[in-house]
Short mmCIF file of N, CA, C and O in Angstrom, two decimals:
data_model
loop_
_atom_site.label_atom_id
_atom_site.label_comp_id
_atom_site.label_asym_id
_atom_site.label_seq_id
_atom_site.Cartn_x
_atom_site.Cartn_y
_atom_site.Cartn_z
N UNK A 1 182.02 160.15 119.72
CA UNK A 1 180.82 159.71 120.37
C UNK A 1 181.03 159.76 121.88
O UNK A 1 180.18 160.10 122.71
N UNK A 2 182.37 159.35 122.13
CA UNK A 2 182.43 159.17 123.76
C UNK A 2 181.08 158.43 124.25
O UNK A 2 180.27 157.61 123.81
N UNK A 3 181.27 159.11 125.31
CA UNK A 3 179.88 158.96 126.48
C UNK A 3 178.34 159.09 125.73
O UNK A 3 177.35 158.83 126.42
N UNK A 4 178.19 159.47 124.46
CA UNK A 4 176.96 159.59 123.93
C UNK A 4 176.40 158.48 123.08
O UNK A 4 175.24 158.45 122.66
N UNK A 5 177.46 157.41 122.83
CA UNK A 5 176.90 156.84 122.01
C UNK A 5 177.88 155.67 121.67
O UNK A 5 178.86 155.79 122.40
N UNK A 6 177.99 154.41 120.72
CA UNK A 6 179.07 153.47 121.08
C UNK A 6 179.60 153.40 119.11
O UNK A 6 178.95 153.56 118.08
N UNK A 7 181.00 153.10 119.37
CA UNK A 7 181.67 152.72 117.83
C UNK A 7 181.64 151.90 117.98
O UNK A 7 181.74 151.34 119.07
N UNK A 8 181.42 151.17 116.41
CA UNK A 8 182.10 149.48 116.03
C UNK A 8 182.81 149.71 115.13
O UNK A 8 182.76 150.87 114.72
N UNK A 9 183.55 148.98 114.59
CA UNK A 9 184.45 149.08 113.60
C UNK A 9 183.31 149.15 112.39
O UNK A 9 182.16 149.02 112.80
N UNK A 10 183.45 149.32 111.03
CA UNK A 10 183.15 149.59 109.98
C UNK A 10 182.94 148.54 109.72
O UNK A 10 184.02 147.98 109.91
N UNK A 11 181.73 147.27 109.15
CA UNK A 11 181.38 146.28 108.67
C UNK A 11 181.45 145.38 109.84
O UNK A 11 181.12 144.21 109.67
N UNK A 12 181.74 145.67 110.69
CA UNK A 12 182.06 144.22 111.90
C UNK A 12 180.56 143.97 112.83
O UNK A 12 180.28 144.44 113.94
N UNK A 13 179.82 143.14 112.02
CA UNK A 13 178.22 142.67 112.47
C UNK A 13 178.17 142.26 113.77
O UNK A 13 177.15 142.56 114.40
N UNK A 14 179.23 141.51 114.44
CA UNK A 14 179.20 140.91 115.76
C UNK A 14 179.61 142.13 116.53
O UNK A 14 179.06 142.13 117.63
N UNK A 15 180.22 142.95 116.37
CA UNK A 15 180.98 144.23 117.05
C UNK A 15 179.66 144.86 117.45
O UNK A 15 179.45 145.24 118.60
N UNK A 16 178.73 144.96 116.43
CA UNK A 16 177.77 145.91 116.44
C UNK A 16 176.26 144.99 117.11
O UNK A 16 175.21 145.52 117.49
N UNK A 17 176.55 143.62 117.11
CA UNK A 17 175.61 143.12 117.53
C UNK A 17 175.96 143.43 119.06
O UNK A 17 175.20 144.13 119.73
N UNK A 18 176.72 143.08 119.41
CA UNK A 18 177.32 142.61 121.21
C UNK A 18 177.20 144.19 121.75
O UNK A 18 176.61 144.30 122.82
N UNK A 19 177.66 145.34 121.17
CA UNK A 19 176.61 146.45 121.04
C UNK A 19 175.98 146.76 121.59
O UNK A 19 176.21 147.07 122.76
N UNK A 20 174.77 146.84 120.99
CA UNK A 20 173.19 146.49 120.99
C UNK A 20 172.67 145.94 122.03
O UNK A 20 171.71 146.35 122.69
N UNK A 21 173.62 144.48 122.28
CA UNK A 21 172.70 143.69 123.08
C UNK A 21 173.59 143.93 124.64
O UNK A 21 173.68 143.32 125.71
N UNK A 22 174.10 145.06 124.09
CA UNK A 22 174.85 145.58 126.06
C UNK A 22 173.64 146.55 126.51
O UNK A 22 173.09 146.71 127.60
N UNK A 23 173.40 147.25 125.00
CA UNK A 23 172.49 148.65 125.61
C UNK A 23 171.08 147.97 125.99
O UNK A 23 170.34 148.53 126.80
N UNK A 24 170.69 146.63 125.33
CA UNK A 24 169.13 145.83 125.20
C UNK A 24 169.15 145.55 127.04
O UNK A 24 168.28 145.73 127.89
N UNK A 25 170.61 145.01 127.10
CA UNK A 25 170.58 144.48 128.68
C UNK A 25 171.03 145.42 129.88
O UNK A 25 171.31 144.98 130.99
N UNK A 26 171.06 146.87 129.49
CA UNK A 26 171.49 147.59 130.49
C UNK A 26 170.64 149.39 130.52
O UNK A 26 171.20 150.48 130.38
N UNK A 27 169.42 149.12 130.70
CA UNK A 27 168.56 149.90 130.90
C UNK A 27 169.39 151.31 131.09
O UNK A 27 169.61 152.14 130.21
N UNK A 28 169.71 151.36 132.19
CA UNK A 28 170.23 152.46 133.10
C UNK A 28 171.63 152.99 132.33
O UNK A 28 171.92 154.18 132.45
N UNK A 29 172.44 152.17 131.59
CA UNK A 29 173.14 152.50 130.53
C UNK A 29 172.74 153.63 129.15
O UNK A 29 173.19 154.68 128.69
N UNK A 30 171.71 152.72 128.89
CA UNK A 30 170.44 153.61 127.53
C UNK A 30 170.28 155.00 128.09
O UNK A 30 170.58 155.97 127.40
N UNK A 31 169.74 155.15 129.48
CA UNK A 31 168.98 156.60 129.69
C UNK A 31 170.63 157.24 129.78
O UNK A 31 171.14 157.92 128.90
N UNK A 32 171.12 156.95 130.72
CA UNK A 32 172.81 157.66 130.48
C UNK A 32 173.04 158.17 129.39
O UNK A 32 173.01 159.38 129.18
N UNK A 33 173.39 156.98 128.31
CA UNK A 33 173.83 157.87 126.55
C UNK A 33 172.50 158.62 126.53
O UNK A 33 172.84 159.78 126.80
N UNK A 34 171.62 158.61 126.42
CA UNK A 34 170.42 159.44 126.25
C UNK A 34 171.03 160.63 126.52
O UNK A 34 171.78 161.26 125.78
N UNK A 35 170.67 160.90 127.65
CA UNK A 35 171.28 162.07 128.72
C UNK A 35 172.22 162.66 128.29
O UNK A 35 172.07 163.88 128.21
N UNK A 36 173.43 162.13 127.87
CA UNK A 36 174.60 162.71 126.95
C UNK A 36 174.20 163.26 125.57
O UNK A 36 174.42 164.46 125.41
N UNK A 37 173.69 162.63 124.63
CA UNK A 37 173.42 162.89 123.82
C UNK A 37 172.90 164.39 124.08
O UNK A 37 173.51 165.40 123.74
N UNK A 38 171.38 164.33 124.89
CA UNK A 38 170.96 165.00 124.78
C UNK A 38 171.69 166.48 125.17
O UNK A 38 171.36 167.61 124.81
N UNK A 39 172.62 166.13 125.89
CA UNK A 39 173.18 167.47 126.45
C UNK A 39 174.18 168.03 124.91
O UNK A 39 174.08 169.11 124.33
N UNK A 40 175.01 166.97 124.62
CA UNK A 40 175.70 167.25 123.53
C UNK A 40 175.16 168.37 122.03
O UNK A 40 175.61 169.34 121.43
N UNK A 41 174.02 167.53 122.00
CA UNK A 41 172.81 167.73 121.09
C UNK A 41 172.00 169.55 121.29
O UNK A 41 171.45 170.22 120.41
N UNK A 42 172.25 169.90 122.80
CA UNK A 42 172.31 171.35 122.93
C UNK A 42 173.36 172.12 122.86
O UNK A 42 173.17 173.28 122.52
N UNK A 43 174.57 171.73 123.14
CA UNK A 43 175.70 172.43 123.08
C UNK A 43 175.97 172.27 121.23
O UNK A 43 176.59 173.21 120.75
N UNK A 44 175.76 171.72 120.75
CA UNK A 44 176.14 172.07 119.47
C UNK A 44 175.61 173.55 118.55
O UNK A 44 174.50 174.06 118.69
N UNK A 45 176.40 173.91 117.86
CA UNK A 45 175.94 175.26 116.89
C UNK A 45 174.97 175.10 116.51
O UNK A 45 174.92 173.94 116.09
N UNK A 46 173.70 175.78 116.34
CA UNK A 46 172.20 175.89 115.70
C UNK A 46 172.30 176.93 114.05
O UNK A 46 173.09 177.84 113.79
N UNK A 47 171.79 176.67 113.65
CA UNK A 47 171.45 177.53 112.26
C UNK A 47 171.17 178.93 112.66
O UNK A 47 170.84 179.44 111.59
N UNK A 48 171.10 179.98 113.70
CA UNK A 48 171.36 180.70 114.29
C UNK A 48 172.94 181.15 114.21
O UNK A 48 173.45 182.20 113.80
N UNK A 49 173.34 180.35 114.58
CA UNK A 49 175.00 180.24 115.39
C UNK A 49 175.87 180.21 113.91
O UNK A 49 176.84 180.92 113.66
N UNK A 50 175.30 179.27 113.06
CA UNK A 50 176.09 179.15 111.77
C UNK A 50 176.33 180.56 110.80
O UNK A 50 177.36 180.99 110.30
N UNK A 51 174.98 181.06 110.77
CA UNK A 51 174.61 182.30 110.17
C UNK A 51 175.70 183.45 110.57
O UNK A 51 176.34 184.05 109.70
N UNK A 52 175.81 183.63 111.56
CA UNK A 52 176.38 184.73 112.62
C UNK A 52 178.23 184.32 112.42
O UNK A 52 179.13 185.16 112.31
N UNK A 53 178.41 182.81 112.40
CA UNK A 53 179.90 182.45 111.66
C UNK A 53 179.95 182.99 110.42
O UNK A 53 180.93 183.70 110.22
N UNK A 54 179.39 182.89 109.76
CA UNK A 54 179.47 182.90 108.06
C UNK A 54 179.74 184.52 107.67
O UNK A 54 180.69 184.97 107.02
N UNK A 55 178.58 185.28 108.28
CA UNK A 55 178.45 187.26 107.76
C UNK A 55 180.03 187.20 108.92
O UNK A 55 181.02 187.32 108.20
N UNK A 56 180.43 187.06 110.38
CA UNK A 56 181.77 187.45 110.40
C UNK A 56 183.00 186.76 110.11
O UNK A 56 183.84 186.72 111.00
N UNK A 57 183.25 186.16 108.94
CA UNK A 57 184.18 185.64 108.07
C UNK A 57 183.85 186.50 107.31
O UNK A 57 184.67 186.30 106.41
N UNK A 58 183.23 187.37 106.98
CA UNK A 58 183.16 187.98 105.89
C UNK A 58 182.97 189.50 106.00
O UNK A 58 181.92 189.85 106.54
N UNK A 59 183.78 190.45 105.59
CA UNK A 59 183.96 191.80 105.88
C UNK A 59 182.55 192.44 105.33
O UNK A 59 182.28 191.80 104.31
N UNK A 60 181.77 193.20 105.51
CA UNK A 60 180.73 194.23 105.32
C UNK A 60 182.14 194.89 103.34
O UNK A 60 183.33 194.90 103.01
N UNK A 61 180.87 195.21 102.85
CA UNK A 61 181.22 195.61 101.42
C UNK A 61 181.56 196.88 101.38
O UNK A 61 181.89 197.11 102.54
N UNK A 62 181.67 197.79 100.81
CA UNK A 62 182.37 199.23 101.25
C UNK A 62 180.72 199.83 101.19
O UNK A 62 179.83 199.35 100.49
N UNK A 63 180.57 201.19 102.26
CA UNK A 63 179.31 201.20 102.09
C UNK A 63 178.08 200.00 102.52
O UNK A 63 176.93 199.86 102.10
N UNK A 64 178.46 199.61 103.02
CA UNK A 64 177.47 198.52 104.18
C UNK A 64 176.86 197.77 103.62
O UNK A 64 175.95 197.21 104.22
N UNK A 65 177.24 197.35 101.66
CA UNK A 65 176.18 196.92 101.15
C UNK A 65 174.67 197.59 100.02
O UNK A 65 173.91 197.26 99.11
N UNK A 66 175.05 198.70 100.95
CA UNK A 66 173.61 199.35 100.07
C UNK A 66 173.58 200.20 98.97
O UNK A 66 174.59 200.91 98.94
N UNK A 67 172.66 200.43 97.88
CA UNK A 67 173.09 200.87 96.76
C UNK A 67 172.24 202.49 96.94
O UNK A 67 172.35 203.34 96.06
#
C-alpha cells in the first residue's frame, strides 16, 4: 500500500478505527492517498497489457496457427 493507502493488522478493530479517524481528521492527508492511488492505479497492467503477456509466453504453433 505504502503511500496509497494504510494497513492494520488482520482483525485489530481499534487499529483500523484510529485509522479512519486519522484520514476523518486530516483532509489534506485523504486527497494525498487519493493522488497516489490514483497514480498507482495507472501504472498498473490493463487487460491490454495482460493479453500481450500471455500470446508472448507462448510460442506461435508451427505454421502461425492456421489450417
Amino acid at each position: 500500500m505504502g503511500d496509497a493507502g494504510v494497513l492494520v493488522p488482520y482483525g485489530d478493530v481499534e487499529a483500523m478505527r484510529a485509522a479512519v479517524r486519522e484520514l476523518i481528521d486530516d483532509p489534506a492527508e485523504q486527497r494525498r492517498r487519493a493522488q497516489a492511488a490514483a497514480r498507482r492505479g495507472a501504472e498498473l497492467p490493463d487487460a491490454a497489457d495482460a493479453v500481450e503477456a500471455v500470446l508472448a509466453a507462448y510460442p506461435a504453433p508451427p505454421g502461425g496457427g492456421k489450417k
